Amino acid sequence: MLSERQQQIIDESIKIIDKKGIQGLTIKNLSKAIGISEPGIYRHFESKTEILINILNNFKEMALGLSSIMETYNVSAIEKMRFMFSKLFEMFPENPSIVSVIFSEEIFKNEEVLKNKIAEILNLNTQTIEKIIAKGQAEKNVREDIDEESLALLAMGSIRLLVKKWDLNNHNFDLSAEGEKLINVLSKVLEK
């Protein structure tokens, strides 16, 4: 469990990455933004990499929580995906800076431990969606002529593209409304 100060460092790091990119996340910039000394940052985290690992661990915990909810949520596969994607489209406008971290895996590719953490999160999310689709196929309410891996890729890619478009366009459209349209299209594609 993170201390209050550690959580503040994590939150401010996400904001810096959003505004200045990964190269802007320096201990100097972070200490200035929070108002503590650079050694003060190091009292809470050993390195910038450790801060980034903790950011990614937060996202992994969210993914695990969502996966757990989906396993016990007793509705059709289409309704599970509708619920899951709707929650994402509600969360991002409330916390737009996390999009810069969640959907920018390339910023972590030069650090093996971070790249592995991103792969772990991506695989977890993929498995969650694939399980939902496979269960829907077994229950005969999701189309069976396309395998669950391909359908999950289609859904995840569509969601990612819409969120990136929203982010790159400075959040100038209603992500929830556009997300709802996309969810309706994906539902039609997935339904048997």
mmCIF file of C-alpha atoms in Angstrom:
data_model
loop_
_atom_site.group_PDB
_atom_site.id
_atom_site.type_symbol
_atom_site.label_atom_id
_atom_site.label_comp_id
_atom_site.label_asym_id
_atom_site.label_seq_id
_atom_site.Cartn_x
_atom_site.Cartn_y
_atom_site.Cartn_z
ATOM 1 C CA MET A 1 0.000 0.000 0.000
ATOM 2 C CA LEU A 2 1.358 3.371 -0.984
ATOM 3 C CA SER A 3 1.710 6.224 1.461
ATOM 4 C CA GLU A 4 -0.131 9.475 0.813
ATOM 5 C CA ARG A 5 3.106 11.094 -0.396
ATOM 6 C CA GLN A 6 3.896 8.161 -2.691
ATOM 7 C CA GLN A 7 0.428 8.413 -4.221
ATOM 8 C CA GLN A 8 0.962 12.140 -4.713
ATOM 9 C CA ILE A 9 4.238 11.387 -6.530
ATOM 10 C CA ILE A 10 2.478 8.818 -8.728
ATOM 11 C CA ASP A 11 -0.383 11.203 -9.565
ATOM 12 C CA GLU A 12 1.971 14.065 -10.377
ATOM 13 C CA SER A 13 4.150 11.758 -12.501
ATOM 14 C CA ILE A 14 1.125 10.855 -14.624
ATOM 15 C CA LYS A 15 0.331 14.546 -15.108
ATOM 16 C CA ILE A 16 3.925 15.292 -16.150
ATOM 17 C CA ILE A 17 3.927 12.413 -18.650
ATOM 18 C CA ASP A 18 0.654 13.741 -20.051
ATOM 19 C CA LYS A 19 1.998 17.286 -20.473
ATOM 20 C CA LYS A 20 5.668 16.724 -21.311
ATOM 21 C CA GLY A 21 5.972 13.099 -22.374
ATOM 22 C CA ILE A 22 8.133 10.468 -20.718
ATOM 23 C CA GLN A 23 11.269 12.558 -21.331
ATOM 24 C CA GLY A 24 9.722 15.317 -19.202
ATOM 25 C CA LEU A 25 9.367 12.997 -16.237
ATOM 26 C CA THR A 26 12.561 13.808 -14.375
ATOM 27 C CA ILE A 27 13.116 13.794 -10.656
ATOM 28 C CA LYS A 28 13.892 17.514 -10.923
ATOM 29 C CA ASN A 29 10.573 18.290 -12.668
ATOM 30 C CA LEU A 30 8.721 16.032 -10.271
ATOM 31 C CA SER A 31 10.206 17.596 -7.142
ATOM 32 C CA LYS A 32 9.420 21.074 -8.486
ATOM 33 C CA ALA A 33 5.800 20.121 -9.271
ATOM 34 C CA ILE A 34 5.228 18.628 -5.830
ATOM 35 C CA GLY A 35 7.230 21.204 -3.914
ATOM 36 C CA ILE A 36 9.702 18.899 -2.210
ATOM 37 C CA SER A 37 13.427 18.382 -2.746
ATOM 38 C CA GLU A 38 14.857 15.803 -5.133
ATOM 39 C CA PRO A 39 16.228 13.797 -2.181
ATOM 40 C CA GLY A 40 12.674 13.931 -0.794
ATOM 41 C CA ILE A 41 11.459 12.065 -3.879
ATOM 42 C CA TYR A 42 14.198 9.464 -3.371
ATOM 43 C CA ARG A 43 13.038 8.871 0.195
ATOM 44 C CA HIS A 44 9.815 7.494 -1.291
ATOM 45 C CA PHE A 45 11.077 5.816 -4.479
ATOM 46 C CA GLU A 46 14.556 4.554 -5.362
ATOM 47 C CA SER A 47 14.360 5.667 -9.004
ATOM 48 C CA LYS A 48 12.195 6.969 -11.811
ATOM 49 C CA THR A 49 11.818 3.364 -12.964
ATOM 50 C CA GLU A 50 10.356 2.416 -9.582
ATOM 51 C CA ILE A 51 7.849 5.270 -9.909
ATOM 52 C CA LEU A 52 6.864 4.021 -13.367
ATOM 53 C CA ILE A 53 6.547 0.434 -12.094
ATOM 54 C CA ASN A 54 4.164 1.680 -9.409
ATOM 55 C CA ILE A 55 2.114 3.595 -11.995
ATOM 56 C CA LEU A 56 1.839 0.426 -14.064
ATOM 57 C CA ASN A 57 1.016 -1.635 -10.962
ATOM 58 C CA ASN A 58 -1.948 0.702 -10.350
ATOM 59 C CA PHE A 59 -3.178 -0.014 -13.879
ATOM 60 C CA LYS A 60 -2.655 -3.735 -13.363
ATOM 61 C CA GLU A 61 -4.749 -3.593 -10.177
ATOM 62 C CA MET A 62 -7.524 -1.833 -12.121
ATOM 63 C CA ALA A 63 -7.355 -4.523 -14.809
ATOM 64 C CA LEU A 64 -7.491 -7.301 -12.201
ATOM 65 C CA GLY A 65 -10.436 -5.640 -10.484
ATOM 66 C CA LEU A 66 -12.326 -5.298 -13.742
ATOM 67 C CA SER A 67 -11.563 -8.908 -14.639
ATOM 68 C CA SER A 68 -12.881 -10.036 -11.264
ATOM 69 C CA ILE A 69 -16.068 -8.023 -11.693
ATOM 70 C CA MET A 70 -16.610 -9.486 -15.155
ATOM 71 C CA GLU A 71 -16.297 -13.049 -13.864
ATOM 72 C CA THR A 72 -19.072 -12.562 -11.328
ATOM 73 C CA TYR A 73 -21.291 -10.180 -13.318
ATOM 74 C CA ASN A 74 -24.208 -12.364 -14.357
ATOM 75 C CA VAL A 75 -25.363 -10.917 -17.697
ATOM 76 C CA SER A 76 -24.796 -11.790 -21.342
ATOM 77 C CA ALA A 77 -21.362 -11.395 -22.923
ATOM 78 C CA ILE A 78 -22.560 -8.394 -24.937
ATOM 79 C CA GLU A 79 -23.848 -6.686 -21.773
ATOM 80 C CA LYS A 80 -20.576 -7.423 -19.962
ATOM 81 C CA MET A 81 -18.582 -5.794 -22.728
ATOM 82 C CA ARG A 82 -21.025 -2.879 -22.904
ATOM 83 C CA PHE A 83 -20.618 -2.344 -19.151
ATOM 84 C CA MET A 84 -16.837 -2.691 -19.231
ATOM 85 C CA PHE A 85 -16.297 -0.333 -22.167
ATOM 86 C CA SER A 86 -18.824 2.202 -20.836
ATOM 87 C CA LYS A 87 -16.854 2.381 -17.594
ATOM 88 C CA LEU A 88 -13.678 3.125 -19.555
ATOM 89 C CA PHE A 89 -15.405 5.867 -21.536
ATOM 90 C CA GLU A 90 -16.579 7.404 -18.247
ATOM 91 C CA MET A 91 -13.189 7.090 -16.526
ATOM 92 C CA PHE A 92 -11.014 8.719 -19.197
ATOM 93 C CA PRO A 93 -12.786 12.123 -19.285
ATOM 94 C CA GLU A 94 -12.594 12.218 -15.476
ATOM 95 C CA ASN A 95 -8.846 11.414 -15.573
ATOM 96 C CA PRO A 96 -7.600 12.350 -19.063
ATOM 97 C CA SER A 97 -3.924 12.315 -18.132
ATOM 98 C CA ILE A 98 -3.961 8.541 -17.575
ATOM 99 C CA VAL A 99 -4.638 8.056 -21.298
ATOM 100 C CA SER A 100 -1.084 9.257 -21.976
ATOM 101 C CA VAL A 101 0.238 6.377 -19.913
ATOM 102 C CA ILE A 102 -2.259 3.590 -20.625
ATOM 103 C CA PHE A 103 -2.258 4.041 -24.397
ATOM 104 C CA SER A 104 1.392 4.945 -24.887
ATOM 105 C CA GLU A 105 3.121 1.615 -24.416
ATOM 106 C CA GLU A 106 5.905 2.710 -26.740
ATOM 107 C CA ILE A 107 7.257 5.059 -24.062
ATOM 108 C CA PHE A 108 8.215 2.027 -21.988
ATOM 109 C CA LYS A 109 9.780 -0.156 -24.674
ATOM 110 C CA ASN A 110 13.394 0.767 -23.909
ATOM 111 C CA GLU A 111 13.193 -0.462 -20.313
ATOM 112 C CA GLU A 112 12.740 -4.251 -20.165
ATOM 113 C CA VAL A 113 11.035 -4.357 -16.753
ATOM 114 C CA LEU A 114 8.522 -1.696 -17.857
ATOM 115 C CA LYS A 115 7.936 -3.343 -21.233
ATOM 116 C CA ASN A 116 7.207 -6.636 -19.460
ATOM 117 C CA LYS A 117 4.791 -4.906 -17.071
ATOM 118 C CA ILE A 118 2.913 -3.323 -20.007
ATOM 119 C CA ALA A 119 2.750 -6.703 -21.768
ATOM 120 C CA GLU A 120 1.360 -8.246 -18.583
ATOM 121 C CA ILE A 121 -1.420 -5.629 -18.373
ATOM 122 C CA LEU A 122 -2.229 -5.906 -22.075
ATOM 123 C CA ASN A 123 -2.374 -9.698 -21.849
ATOM 124 C CA LEU A 124 -4.610 -9.530 -18.781
ATOM 125 C CA ASN A 125 -7.060 -7.202 -20.538
ATOM 126 C CA THR A 126 -6.992 -9.370 -23.659
ATOM 127 C CA GLN A 127 -7.673 -12.520 -21.641
ATOM 128 C CA THR A 128 -10.591 -10.847 -19.863
ATOM 129 C CA ILE A 129 -12.249 -9.897 -23.149
ATOM 130 C CA GLU A 130 -11.474 -13.241 -24.766
ATOM 131 C CA LYS A 131 -13.053 -15.077 -21.800
ATOM 132 C CA ILE A 132 -16.186 -12.954 -22.075
ATOM 133 C CA ILE A 133 -16.434 -13.632 -25.808
ATOM 134 C CA ALA A 134 -15.720 -17.372 -25.444
ATOM 135 C CA LYS A 135 -18.401 -17.658 -22.768
ATOM 136 C CA GLY A 136 -20.814 -15.786 -25.005
ATOM 137 C CA GLN A 137 -19.995 -18.138 -27.863
ATOM 138 C CA ALA A 138 -20.577 -21.155 -25.600
ATOM 139 C CA GLU A 139 -23.935 -19.658 -24.569
ATOM 140 C CA LYS A 140 -24.734 -19.071 -28.268
ATOM 141 C CA ASN A 141 -25.246 -15.293 -27.944
ATOM 142 C CA VAL A 142 -21.951 -14.234 -29.578
ATOM 143 C CA ARG A 143 -21.129 -15.133 -33.150
ATOM 144 C CA GLU A 144 -19.099 -18.311 -33.472
ATOM 145 C CA ASP A 145 -17.859 -17.925 -37.048
ATOM 146 C CA ILE A 146 -14.957 -15.734 -35.835
ATOM 147 C CA ASP A 147 -12.600 -16.875 -33.074
ATOM 148 C CA GLU A 148 -12.541 -15.060 -29.728
ATOM 149 C CA GLU A 149 -8.965 -13.807 -30.240
ATOM 150 C CA SER A 150 -9.917 -11.965 -33.438
ATOM 151 C CA LEU A 151 -13.118 -10.543 -31.950
ATOM 152 C CA ALA A 152 -11.229 -9.355 -28.861
ATOM 153 C CA LEU A 153 -8.581 -7.715 -31.044
ATOM 154 C CA LEU A 154 -11.285 -5.979 -33.056
ATOM 155 C CA ALA A 155 -12.974 -4.658 -29.908
ATOM 156 C CA MET A 156 -9.766 -3.596 -28.156
ATOM 157 C CA GLY A 157 -8.340 -1.954 -31.274
ATOM 158 C CA SER A 158 -11.522 0.024 -31.863
ATOM 159 C CA ILE A 159 -11.631 1.245 -28.277
ATOM 160 C CA ARG A 160 -7.964 2.198 -28.356
ATOM 161 C CA LEU A 161 -8.292 4.115 -31.612
ATOM 162 C CA LEU A 162 -11.298 6.112 -30.397
ATOM 163 C CA VAL A 163 -9.584 7.032 -27.119
ATOM 164 C CA LYS A 164 -6.344 8.020 -28.880
ATOM 165 C CA LYS A 165 -8.309 10.131 -31.374
ATOM 166 C CA TRP A 166 -10.050 11.878 -28.462
ATOM 167 C CA ASP A 167 -6.733 12.450 -26.695
ATOM 168 C CA LEU A 168 -4.842 13.685 -29.766
ATOM 169 C CA ASN A 169 -7.698 16.079 -30.580
ATOM 170 C CA ASN A 170 -7.418 17.696 -27.131
ATOM 171 C CA HIS A 171 -10.597 16.042 -25.855
ATOM 172 C CA ASN A 172 -12.702 18.159 -28.212
ATOM 173 C CA PHE A 173 -15.580 15.688 -28.491
ATOM 174 C CA ASP A 174 -17.762 13.843 -26.006
ATOM 175 C CA LEU A 175 -15.925 10.558 -25.494
ATOM 176 C CA SER A 176 -18.851 8.985 -23.641
ATOM 177 C CA ALA A 177 -21.265 9.740 -26.482
ATOM 178 C CA GLU A 178 -18.868 8.570 -29.200
ATOM 179 C CA GLY A 179 -17.994 5.561 -27.061
ATOM 180 C CA GLU A 180 -21.654 4.644 -26.803
ATOM 181 C CA LYS A 181 -21.928 4.720 -30.610
ATOM 182 C CA LEU A 182 -18.874 2.480 -30.888
ATOM 183 C CA ILE A 183 -20.238 0.077 -28.274
ATOM 184 C CA ASN A 184 -23.476 -0.192 -30.267
ATOM 185 C CA VAL A 185 -21.518 -1.020 -33.432
ATOM 186 C CA LEU A 186 -19.343 -3.562 -31.616
ATOM 187 C CA SER A 187 -22.466 -5.162 -30.147
ATOM 188 C CA LYS A 188 -23.891 -5.616 -33.646
ATOM 189 C CA VAL A 189 -20.610 -7.126 -34.843
ATOM 190 C CA LEU A 190 -20.405 -9.514 -31.889
ATOM 191 C CA GLU A 191 -24.048 -10.581 -31.647
ATOM 192 C CA LYS A 192 -25.074 -13.880 -33.136
#
